[in-house]
Short mmCIF file of C-alpha atoms and ligand atoms in Angstrom, two decimals:
data_model
loop_
_atom_site.label_atom_id
_atom_site.label_comp_id
_atom_site.label_asym_id
_atom_site.label_seq_id
_atom_site.Cartn_x
_atom_site.Cartn_y
_atom_site.Cartn_z
CA MET A 30 100.43 72.93 289.25
CA ASN A 31 97.42 74.24 287.38
CA ALA A 32 94.04 73.24 288.49
CA THR A 33 90.43 73.18 287.27
CA VAL A 34 87.86 72.79 289.80
CA ARG A 35 84.00 72.92 289.80
CA PHE A 36 81.12 73.75 292.20
CA ALA A 37 78.04 71.90 291.10
CA PRO A 38 75.10 72.73 292.98
CA SER A 39 71.49 71.72 291.89
CA PRO A 40 69.52 75.18 291.50
CA THR A 41 66.52 73.65 293.83
CA GLY A 42 66.97 76.28 296.54
CA ASN A 43 69.13 78.96 298.25
CA ILE A 44 72.73 77.86 298.87
CA HIS A 45 73.58 77.59 302.69
CA ILE A 46 76.70 77.98 304.41
CA GLY A 47 77.58 74.35 304.10
CA ASN A 48 77.47 74.76 300.21
CA ALA A 49 79.35 77.99 300.53
CA ARG A 50 81.86 75.95 302.29
CA THR A 51 82.34 73.84 299.45
CA ALA A 52 82.28 76.56 296.77
CA LEU A 53 84.82 78.66 298.83
CA ILE A 54 87.24 75.65 299.20
CA ASN A 55 87.21 75.06 295.61
CA TRP A 56 87.54 78.86 294.80
CA LEU A 57 90.50 79.15 297.23
CA PHE A 58 92.08 76.02 296.06
CA ALA A 59 92.10 77.29 292.46
CA ARG A 60 93.23 80.61 293.58
CA GLN A 61 96.18 79.14 295.32
CA ARG A 62 97.38 77.51 292.00
CA GLY A 63 96.35 80.23 289.43
CA GLY A 64 93.47 77.60 288.24
CA THR A 65 90.02 77.78 286.91
CA PHE A 66 86.72 77.68 288.85
CA VAL A 67 83.82 76.26 286.92
CA LEU A 68 80.29 76.88 288.43
CA ARG A 69 78.25 73.94 286.96
CA TYR A 70 74.49 73.96 287.40
CA ASP A 71 73.24 70.26 288.01
CA ASP A 72 69.79 71.24 286.61
CA THR A 73 68.75 67.91 284.97
CA ASP A 74 66.09 67.55 287.28
CA ARG A 75 63.68 69.86 285.42
CA ALA A 76 60.90 69.48 287.84
CA ARG A 77 62.79 70.92 290.75
CA SER A 78 65.49 73.16 289.16
CA ARG A 79 64.44 76.82 288.82
CA GLU A 80 65.95 79.60 286.96
CA GLU A 81 65.58 82.05 290.09
CA PHE A 82 67.61 79.48 292.27
CA ALA A 83 70.27 79.66 289.60
CA GLN A 84 70.29 83.29 289.72
CA GLY A 85 70.30 83.30 293.51
CA ILE A 86 73.32 81.04 293.67
CA ALA A 87 75.35 83.44 291.24
CA ARG A 88 74.40 86.32 293.48
CA ASP A 89 75.24 84.58 296.55
CA LEU A 90 78.70 83.52 295.29
CA ALA A 91 79.54 86.84 293.87
CA TRP A 92 78.46 88.36 297.45
CA LEU A 93 81.04 86.03 298.77
CA GLY A 94 83.56 87.26 296.31
CA ILE A 95 83.31 84.14 293.89
CA VAL A 96 83.26 85.17 290.14
CA PRO A 97 83.25 81.94 288.14
CA ASP A 98 85.68 81.57 285.25
CA ARG A 99 83.16 79.56 283.43
CA VAL A 100 79.44 78.73 283.95
CA GLU A 101 77.81 75.46 282.48
CA ARG A 102 74.35 73.87 282.86
CA GLN A 103 73.76 70.45 282.68
CA SER A 104 70.31 70.97 280.98
CA ALA A 105 72.15 72.17 277.96
CA ARG A 106 74.34 69.24 277.70
CA GLU A 107 71.86 66.40 277.03
CA ALA A 108 73.64 65.69 273.59
CA GLU A 109 76.89 64.72 275.33
CA TYR A 110 75.23 62.59 277.90
CA ALA A 111 73.42 60.75 275.01
CA ALA A 112 76.68 60.18 273.23
CA ALA A 113 78.30 58.90 276.38
CA THR A 114 75.37 56.60 276.92
CA ALA A 115 75.67 55.31 273.43
CA LYS A 116 79.51 54.79 273.72
CA LEU A 117 78.78 52.78 276.91
CA LYS A 118 76.25 50.71 275.23
CA ALA A 119 78.55 50.06 272.47
CA LEU A 120 81.21 48.65 274.93
CA GLY A 121 78.61 46.54 276.42
CA LEU A 122 78.76 48.31 279.80
CA LEU A 123 75.17 49.54 279.97
CA TYR A 124 72.67 46.89 280.23
CA ALA A 125 68.85 47.22 280.12
CA CYS A 126 66.77 46.12 283.47
CA TYR A 127 63.16 46.11 283.70
CA GLU A 128 62.36 45.67 287.44
CA THR A 129 59.84 48.03 289.20
CA PRO A 130 60.88 49.68 292.49
CA ASP A 131 58.61 47.35 294.13
CA GLU A 132 60.12 44.28 292.58
CA LEU A 133 63.68 45.59 293.52
CA ASP A 134 62.51 46.20 297.23
CA ARG A 135 61.14 42.76 297.56
CA ARG A 136 64.40 41.33 296.11
CA ARG A 137 66.54 43.28 298.79
CA LYS A 138 64.09 42.04 301.50
CA ARG A 139 64.65 38.45 300.42
CA GLN A 140 68.51 39.00 300.42
CA ALA A 141 68.40 40.76 303.79
CA ALA A 142 66.35 37.67 305.07
CA ARG A 143 69.05 35.36 303.70
CA GLY A 144 71.80 37.60 305.37
CA LEU A 145 72.94 38.63 302.12
CA PRO A 146 73.98 42.32 301.12
CA PRO A 147 71.45 44.22 299.11
CA VAL A 148 73.44 44.06 296.03
CA TYR A 149 71.58 43.92 292.81
CA ASP A 150 72.13 40.55 291.17
CA ARG A 151 72.59 41.45 287.65
CA ALA A 152 69.18 39.85 286.77
CA GLY A 153 68.79 42.12 283.88
CA LEU A 154 72.06 40.91 282.27
CA LYS A 155 70.79 37.54 282.00
CA LEU A 156 67.51 38.41 280.00
CA SER A 157 67.10 37.23 276.55
CA ALA A 158 65.94 39.22 273.70
CA GLU A 159 62.41 37.38 274.05
CA GLU A 160 62.19 38.24 277.66
CA LYS A 161 62.96 41.87 276.93
CA ALA A 162 60.57 42.02 274.05
CA ALA A 163 57.85 40.72 276.51
CA PHE A 164 58.49 43.34 279.24
CA GLU A 165 58.32 45.94 276.41
CA ALA A 166 55.12 44.27 275.18
CA GLU A 167 53.83 44.92 278.81
CA GLY A 168 54.62 48.47 278.48
CA ARG A 169 57.92 48.52 280.50
CA THR A 170 60.58 50.70 279.43
CA PRO A 171 64.14 49.79 280.57
CA HIS A 172 66.34 51.60 283.00
CA TRP A 173 69.98 51.32 282.17
CA ARG A 174 72.65 50.07 284.63
CA PHE A 175 76.45 50.24 284.42
CA LEU A 176 78.17 46.96 284.62
CA LEU A 177 80.89 47.70 287.28
CA PRO A 178 84.25 46.01 286.53
CA ASN A 179 84.16 43.97 289.47
CA PHE A 180 84.92 40.46 288.13
CA GLU A 181 87.79 38.40 286.62
CA GLY A 182 88.52 39.77 283.00
CA ALA A 183 86.24 42.74 283.18
CA SER A 184 88.78 45.32 282.04
CA ALA A 185 89.59 42.91 279.15
CA GLY A 186 85.97 42.87 278.08
CA GLY A 187 85.42 39.17 279.09
CA GLY A 188 84.86 37.20 282.13
CA ASP A 189 81.97 36.28 284.30
CA PRO A 190 79.84 39.02 285.85
CA PHE A 191 77.93 36.65 287.94
CA SER A 192 80.94 35.94 290.04
CA PRO A 193 82.04 39.33 291.33
CA GLN A 194 85.21 39.34 293.31
CA ARG A 195 86.81 41.91 295.54
CA THR A 196 87.92 44.74 293.28
CA GLU A 197 89.63 47.62 295.16
CA ILE A 198 89.20 51.10 293.80
CA THR A 199 91.65 53.45 295.68
CA TRP A 200 92.26 57.08 295.49
CA ASP A 201 94.49 59.37 297.78
CA ASP A 202 91.91 61.69 299.11
CA LEU A 203 93.13 65.29 299.09
CA VAL A 204 91.39 65.49 302.66
CA ARG A 205 91.01 62.15 303.84
CA GLY A 206 94.14 60.31 302.75
CA PRO A 207 94.14 56.78 301.15
CA GLN A 208 90.67 55.49 300.45
CA THR A 209 89.72 52.02 299.49
CA ILE A 210 86.22 50.99 298.14
CA ASP A 211 85.30 47.38 297.27
CA LEU A 212 83.34 47.58 293.97
CA ALA A 213 81.92 43.88 294.70
CA SER A 214 80.05 45.75 297.63
CA MET A 215 78.19 47.84 295.23
CA SER A 216 75.13 47.45 293.05
CA ASP A 217 75.55 48.33 289.41
CA PRO A 218 74.36 52.01 289.44
CA VAL A 219 71.52 53.08 287.10
CA LEU A 220 72.95 55.61 284.73
CA VAL A 221 69.77 56.05 282.62
CA ARG A 222 66.38 56.04 284.09
CA GLU A 223 63.22 54.63 282.28
CA ASP A 224 62.33 58.11 280.98
CA GLY A 225 65.70 58.49 279.36
CA THR A 226 66.86 61.19 281.86
CA TRP A 227 70.12 60.73 283.83
CA PRO A 228 70.59 60.74 287.53
CA TYR A 229 73.58 62.72 288.60
CA THR A 230 76.16 60.07 288.11
CA LEU A 231 76.90 60.04 284.34
CA PRO A 232 76.33 63.69 283.58
CA SER A 233 78.82 64.55 286.46
CA VAL A 234 81.66 62.34 285.11
CA VAL A 235 80.89 63.33 281.47
CA ASP A 236 81.30 67.00 282.63
CA ASP A 237 84.27 66.38 284.56
CA ILE A 238 85.96 64.99 281.47
CA ASP A 239 84.93 67.67 279.12
CA PHE A 240 85.83 70.58 281.17
CA SER A 241 89.15 68.94 282.07
CA VAL A 242 88.31 69.17 285.87
CA SER A 243 91.56 68.21 287.62
CA HIS A 244 90.26 67.97 291.09
CA ILE A 245 86.77 67.30 292.24
CA ILE A 246 86.26 68.76 295.71
CA ARG A 247 83.09 68.21 297.62
CA GLY A 248 81.35 67.05 300.75
CA ASP A 249 82.03 63.73 302.20
CA ASP A 250 78.49 62.60 301.53
CA HIS A 251 79.88 61.74 298.09
CA VAL A 252 82.67 59.48 299.15
CA ALA A 253 80.52 56.31 298.40
CA ASN A 254 80.07 57.72 294.97
CA THR A 255 83.69 58.07 294.13
CA ALA A 256 84.53 54.45 293.32
CA VAL A 257 81.80 54.22 290.76
CA GLN A 258 82.79 57.54 289.28
CA ILE A 259 86.54 56.40 289.12
CA ALA A 260 85.16 53.06 287.16
CA LEU A 261 82.96 55.42 284.99
CA PHE A 262 85.90 57.79 284.02
CA GLU A 263 87.97 54.82 282.99
CA ALA A 264 85.20 53.11 280.88
CA LEU A 265 84.82 56.50 279.00
CA GLY A 266 88.50 56.31 278.45
CA ALA A 267 89.55 59.35 280.81
CA THR A 268 92.01 59.49 283.59
CA PRO A 269 90.09 60.10 286.79
CA PRO A 270 90.96 63.60 288.52
CA GLY A 271 92.18 64.20 292.09
CA PHE A 272 89.37 63.76 294.67
CA GLY A 273 89.12 65.50 298.01
CA HIS A 274 86.04 65.30 300.37
CA HIS A 275 85.29 67.48 303.17
CA ASN A 276 83.61 67.41 306.21
CA LEU A 277 80.08 68.63 306.45
CA LEU A 278 78.56 71.13 308.70
CA MET A 279 75.82 70.89 311.06
CA ASN A 280 73.66 73.56 312.99
CA ALA A 281 73.83 74.14 316.64
CA SER A 282 71.49 71.02 317.39
CA GLY A 283 73.88 68.77 315.41
CA GLU A 284 71.44 68.39 312.37
CA GLY A 285 72.84 68.61 308.76
CA LEU A 286 72.09 71.75 306.81
CA SER A 287 69.48 71.56 304.20
CA LYS A 288 68.66 74.01 301.39
CA ARG A 289 65.18 74.08 302.66
CA LEU A 290 66.46 75.61 306.01
CA GLY A 291 66.27 79.09 305.04
CA SER A 292 68.02 80.40 308.26
CA LEU A 293 71.50 79.66 307.42
CA SER A 294 71.17 80.57 303.58
CA ILE A 295 73.84 82.83 302.21
CA HIS A 296 71.04 85.18 301.09
CA ASN A 297 69.68 85.50 304.61
CA LEU A 298 72.85 86.13 306.18
CA ALA A 299 73.78 88.93 303.61
CA GLU A 300 70.24 90.58 304.35
CA ALA A 301 70.97 90.21 307.98
CA GLY A 302 74.01 92.49 307.22
CA TYR A 303 76.92 90.17 307.80
CA GLU A 304 80.28 90.77 306.24
CA PRO A 305 81.07 88.45 303.44
CA MET A 306 84.17 87.77 304.88
CA ALA A 307 82.96 86.81 308.32
CA VAL A 308 80.75 84.29 306.76
CA ALA A 309 83.67 83.05 304.19
CA SER A 310 86.13 82.86 307.03
CA LEU A 311 83.84 80.80 309.14
CA ALA A 312 82.48 78.65 306.34
CA VAL A 313 86.26 77.58 305.56
CA LEU A 314 87.98 77.50 308.95
CA ILE A 315 85.51 75.84 311.15
CA GLY A 316 86.15 72.10 311.23
CA MET A 317 89.89 73.01 310.19
CA SER A 318 92.78 72.75 312.43
CA GLY A 319 94.08 76.33 313.37
CA SER A 320 92.29 79.32 314.92
CA VAL A 321 88.91 80.42 313.46
CA GLU A 322 89.45 84.12 312.68
CA ALA A 323 88.00 86.78 310.60
CA MET A 324 90.31 87.20 307.76
CA ARG A 325 90.32 90.48 305.69
CA ASP A 326 89.98 89.04 302.28
CA LEU A 327 90.04 86.05 300.07
CA GLU A 328 93.63 86.00 299.34
CA ALA A 329 94.65 85.99 303.05
CA LEU A 330 91.93 83.18 303.56
CA ALA A 331 93.67 81.21 300.74
CA GLU A 332 96.69 81.36 302.62
CA ARG A 333 94.96 79.59 305.31
CA LEU A 334 93.19 76.96 303.36
CA ASP A 335 94.84 73.40 303.84
CA LEU A 336 92.95 70.53 302.99
CA THR A 337 94.78 67.95 304.89
CA ALA A 338 93.84 70.07 308.10
CA ILE A 339 90.49 69.59 307.43
CA SER A 340 88.58 67.25 310.14
CA LYS A 341 87.18 63.90 309.21
CA SER A 342 84.03 64.54 311.41
CA ALA A 343 81.22 67.00 310.97
CA ALA A 344 81.90 70.67 312.18
CA LYS A 345 79.27 72.65 314.04
CA PHE A 346 78.14 76.00 312.62
CA ASP A 347 77.65 78.39 315.57
CA MET A 348 75.83 82.09 314.93
CA ALA A 349 77.47 83.34 318.21
CA GLU A 350 80.93 82.42 316.32
CA LEU A 351 79.71 84.33 313.29
CA ASP A 352 78.85 87.67 315.20
CA GLY A 353 82.16 87.58 316.90
CA LEU A 354 84.20 87.25 313.57
CA ASN A 355 81.80 89.90 312.17
CA ALA A 356 82.34 92.09 314.97
CA LYS A 357 86.16 91.81 314.77
CA LEU A 358 85.95 92.94 311.05
CA VAL A 359 83.67 95.80 311.88
CA HIS A 360 85.80 97.04 314.62
CA ALA A 361 88.65 97.21 312.41
CA TYR A 362 87.02 99.02 309.56
CA GLU A 363 87.93 102.91 308.97
CA TRP A 364 85.04 105.33 308.23
CA SER A 365 86.16 105.28 304.51
CA GLU A 366 85.59 101.64 304.27
CA VAL A 367 81.86 101.86 305.24
CA SER A 368 80.88 105.36 304.62
CA ALA A 369 79.21 104.26 301.28
CA ARG A 370 76.86 102.02 302.96
CA PHE A 371 75.24 104.90 304.74
CA ALA A 372 73.25 107.74 303.19
CA GLY A 373 75.07 111.12 302.94
CA ASP A 374 73.39 112.59 305.83
CA ALA A 375 73.68 109.68 308.26
CA PHE A 376 75.05 110.50 311.72
CA GLY A 377 74.13 114.19 311.34
CA GLY A 378 76.80 114.30 308.56
CA GLN A 379 79.32 113.57 311.21
CA GLY A 380 80.07 110.05 310.52
CA GLU A 381 83.76 110.65 310.19
CA SER A 382 84.00 111.30 313.93
CA PHE A 383 81.08 109.19 315.23
CA TRP A 384 82.11 106.04 313.42
CA PRO A 385 85.33 105.26 315.31
CA ILE A 386 83.34 105.81 318.75
CA VAL A 387 80.48 103.55 317.75
CA ARG A 388 82.29 100.68 316.09
CA GLU A 389 83.58 98.87 318.90
CA ASN A 390 80.22 98.60 320.35
CA ILE A 391 78.61 96.92 317.26
CA VAL A 392 78.38 93.45 315.45
CA LYS A 393 77.23 94.59 312.22
CA VAL A 394 78.03 97.69 310.27
CA GLY A 395 74.19 98.55 310.10
CA ASP A 396 73.96 98.57 313.87
CA ALA A 397 75.44 101.94 314.10
CA THR A 398 72.39 103.61 312.69
CA ALA A 399 70.49 102.18 315.45
CA TRP A 400 73.12 103.55 317.83
CA TRP A 401 72.85 107.07 316.22
CA GLU A 402 68.83 106.81 316.15
CA GLY A 403 68.92 105.77 319.86
CA LEU A 404 71.22 108.69 320.75
CA MET A 405 68.91 111.24 319.26
CA ALA A 406 65.57 109.80 320.13
CA THR A 407 66.11 108.14 323.38
CA GLU A 408 63.84 108.54 326.39
CA PRO A 409 65.72 109.11 329.56
CA VAL A 410 65.79 106.02 331.99
CA ILE A 411 65.69 107.44 335.39
CA GLY A 412 65.71 105.34 338.63
CA ASP A 413 64.04 107.02 341.60
CA ASP A 414 67.16 106.87 343.63
CA ASP A 415 68.97 108.73 341.07
CA ARG A 416 66.58 111.55 340.38
CA GLU A 417 67.99 113.88 342.65
CA PHE A 418 71.66 113.28 341.74
CA LEU A 419 70.69 113.67 338.04
CA ALA A 420 68.89 117.06 339.04
CA LEU A 421 72.32 118.07 340.32
CA ALA A 422 74.14 117.03 337.25
CA ARG A 423 71.78 119.14 335.14
CA GLU A 424 72.53 122.05 337.24
CA MET A 425 76.40 121.36 337.02
CA LEU A 426 76.71 120.66 333.41
CA PRO A 427 79.70 122.97 332.07
CA PRO A 428 78.53 125.95 330.44
CA GLY A 429 79.34 126.31 326.65
CA GLU A 430 79.97 124.16 323.98
CA ILE A 431 80.12 120.11 324.64
CA ASP A 432 83.36 118.86 323.68
CA PRO A 433 85.49 115.74 324.41
CA GLU A 434 86.81 117.19 327.60
CA SER A 435 83.22 118.21 329.15
CA TRP A 436 82.33 114.65 330.24
CA SER A 437 85.50 114.42 332.61
CA ARG A 438 85.03 118.00 333.70
CA TRP A 439 81.47 117.43 334.57
CA THR A 440 81.91 114.02 336.26
CA THR A 441 84.95 115.17 338.35
CA ALA A 442 82.98 118.06 339.74
CA LEU A 443 79.90 116.02 340.30
CA LYS A 444 81.90 113.30 342.21
CA GLU A 445 82.98 116.01 344.45
CA ARG A 446 79.57 117.59 345.09
CA SER A 447 77.80 114.27 345.26
CA GLY A 448 80.20 112.04 347.04
CA ARG A 449 79.46 109.26 344.43
CA LYS A 450 81.92 107.57 342.56
CA GLY A 451 82.54 104.65 340.11
CA ARG A 452 79.25 102.88 338.83
CA ALA A 453 77.03 104.81 341.08
CA LEU A 454 78.43 108.08 339.51
CA PHE A 455 78.38 106.97 335.85
CA MET A 456 75.79 104.42 335.32
CA PRO A 457 72.75 106.82 336.18
CA LEU A 458 74.21 109.50 333.63
CA ARG A 459 74.79 106.84 330.88
CA LYS A 460 71.22 105.52 331.17
CA ALA A 461 69.69 108.81 331.47
CA LEU A 462 71.72 110.15 328.37
CA THR A 463 71.81 107.05 326.23
CA GLY A 464 69.00 104.83 327.31
CA MET A 465 71.68 101.84 327.79
CA GLU A 466 73.65 100.33 330.30
CA HIS A 467 76.64 99.79 327.94
CA GLY A 468 78.02 101.58 325.15
CA PRO A 469 80.73 103.86 323.76
CA ASP A 470 82.93 105.94 325.71
CA MET A 471 80.67 108.62 327.25
CA GLY A 472 83.28 111.33 326.84
CA ARG A 473 83.40 110.85 323.19
CA LEU A 474 79.62 110.52 322.95
CA LEU A 475 78.63 113.58 324.70
CA PRO A 476 79.48 116.03 321.91
CA PHE A 477 77.07 113.98 319.79
CA ILE A 478 74.31 114.11 322.09
CA GLY A 479 74.84 117.89 322.50
CA ARG A 480 73.60 120.37 325.19
CA GLU A 481 70.11 120.66 324.17
CA ARG A 482 69.56 116.67 324.53
CA ILE A 483 71.41 116.28 327.52
CA LEU A 484 69.36 118.92 329.25
CA ALA A 485 66.12 117.43 327.75
CA ARG A 486 66.95 113.99 329.39
CA LEU A 487 67.99 115.07 332.80
CA PRO A 488 65.15 115.87 335.23
N1 LIG B 1 75.00 68.29 292.34
C1 LIG B 1 75.93 67.48 293.32
C2 LIG B 1 75.39 67.89 294.48
O1 LIG B 1 74.98 68.71 294.65
C3 LIG B 1 77.25 67.54 292.81
C4 LIG B 1 78.39 66.69 293.76
C5 LIG B 1 79.49 66.73 293.02
O2 LIG B 1 80.18 67.86 293.39
O3 LIG B 1 80.04 65.77 292.37
O4 LIG B 1 75.83 67.43 295.50
#
């Protein structure tokens, strides 16, 4: 089956790991099927949309390995939205309403007081030409509502819109399974604002039709929009696509993610030195049954994608888990895979031999540099109880070049002379020579520290 999917962010901020989840699920879904991925900028909100954010989104997607097959901008498609608007008006499916937000609010409060659901009563549909003219003479301009087909005879273009009745819209959600929403429980949505601009609903459906989107996969905050959108697809003479609504991510304290929260932005994670595949693996595999593991590449991750395995409740994003996945990837990298990220003279030109020693101790590739610098510059850490022992160690350092065997020869001899063993034998040396309590195998590290520095760090 061929598929066309889309990722439709508004360029009003940097995308975060939750947005990346939507983008990746769509991308992998398309890859599984040899399909097409459309990046659609929902930038009709001119005041909040910014070009720098649009570019940032493309940059962050590229970092994750997503290269859209097609890029579209809603701001360039107003003629299409105007045509669809005219079509709906001609069909009698858009009607003018003149209520102000205050008036609507008061109406909802009256409904609530009477125990009625806050559904718009279609008052606009009752207005006569004179009443409309009177509103316009007052300086009001209408907003336009979509007449939902939730009354007998609606699909045949007749019936009584003031007697709504239960009208089930159903779809088999790719993630959530069979879904049913009653259109009679919903207000006719505003498709065109007073100022002639369109809220998200109509442009989205028009684009999905024009770009032949076969599957809309997005966060489950859009479930409630789906019934209206299905009705709108049908009103515009199109067959609705498939829908899938995945769970959302929340941060460690259980709050939803927001574009305003910079910390989990893809850009910040990239700048912080995380591997794209660690971020991508976590973004896709959390909140899905099966283990969360670091996949080597997007092909391998695509094999793990199973929309039906996605949980129905929100998933918690945990930085510690990201560190764990990142470390897994880093520990498996060969020097040839990372060497390009370091300057040619990094690690004293001995990256090839230093990398395999250090990689096991780091979380991010870049951490290797700090290790190296630490090794080159560290101040000895010498406890009072160890001073004498370390002075003895200095005396007993094997002569000649320090090689990978030097450490065991040195410590074996020291053990005998000092009577120390285990931690008491090794830890003072490690601390004096590396400044740290943990780290790579000392035997392998020692040649990099070299005789001169070893001597300088011992009392
Ligand atoms: N711009 C919408 C959003 O950011 C797109 C929703 C959709 O995928 O239909 O949520």
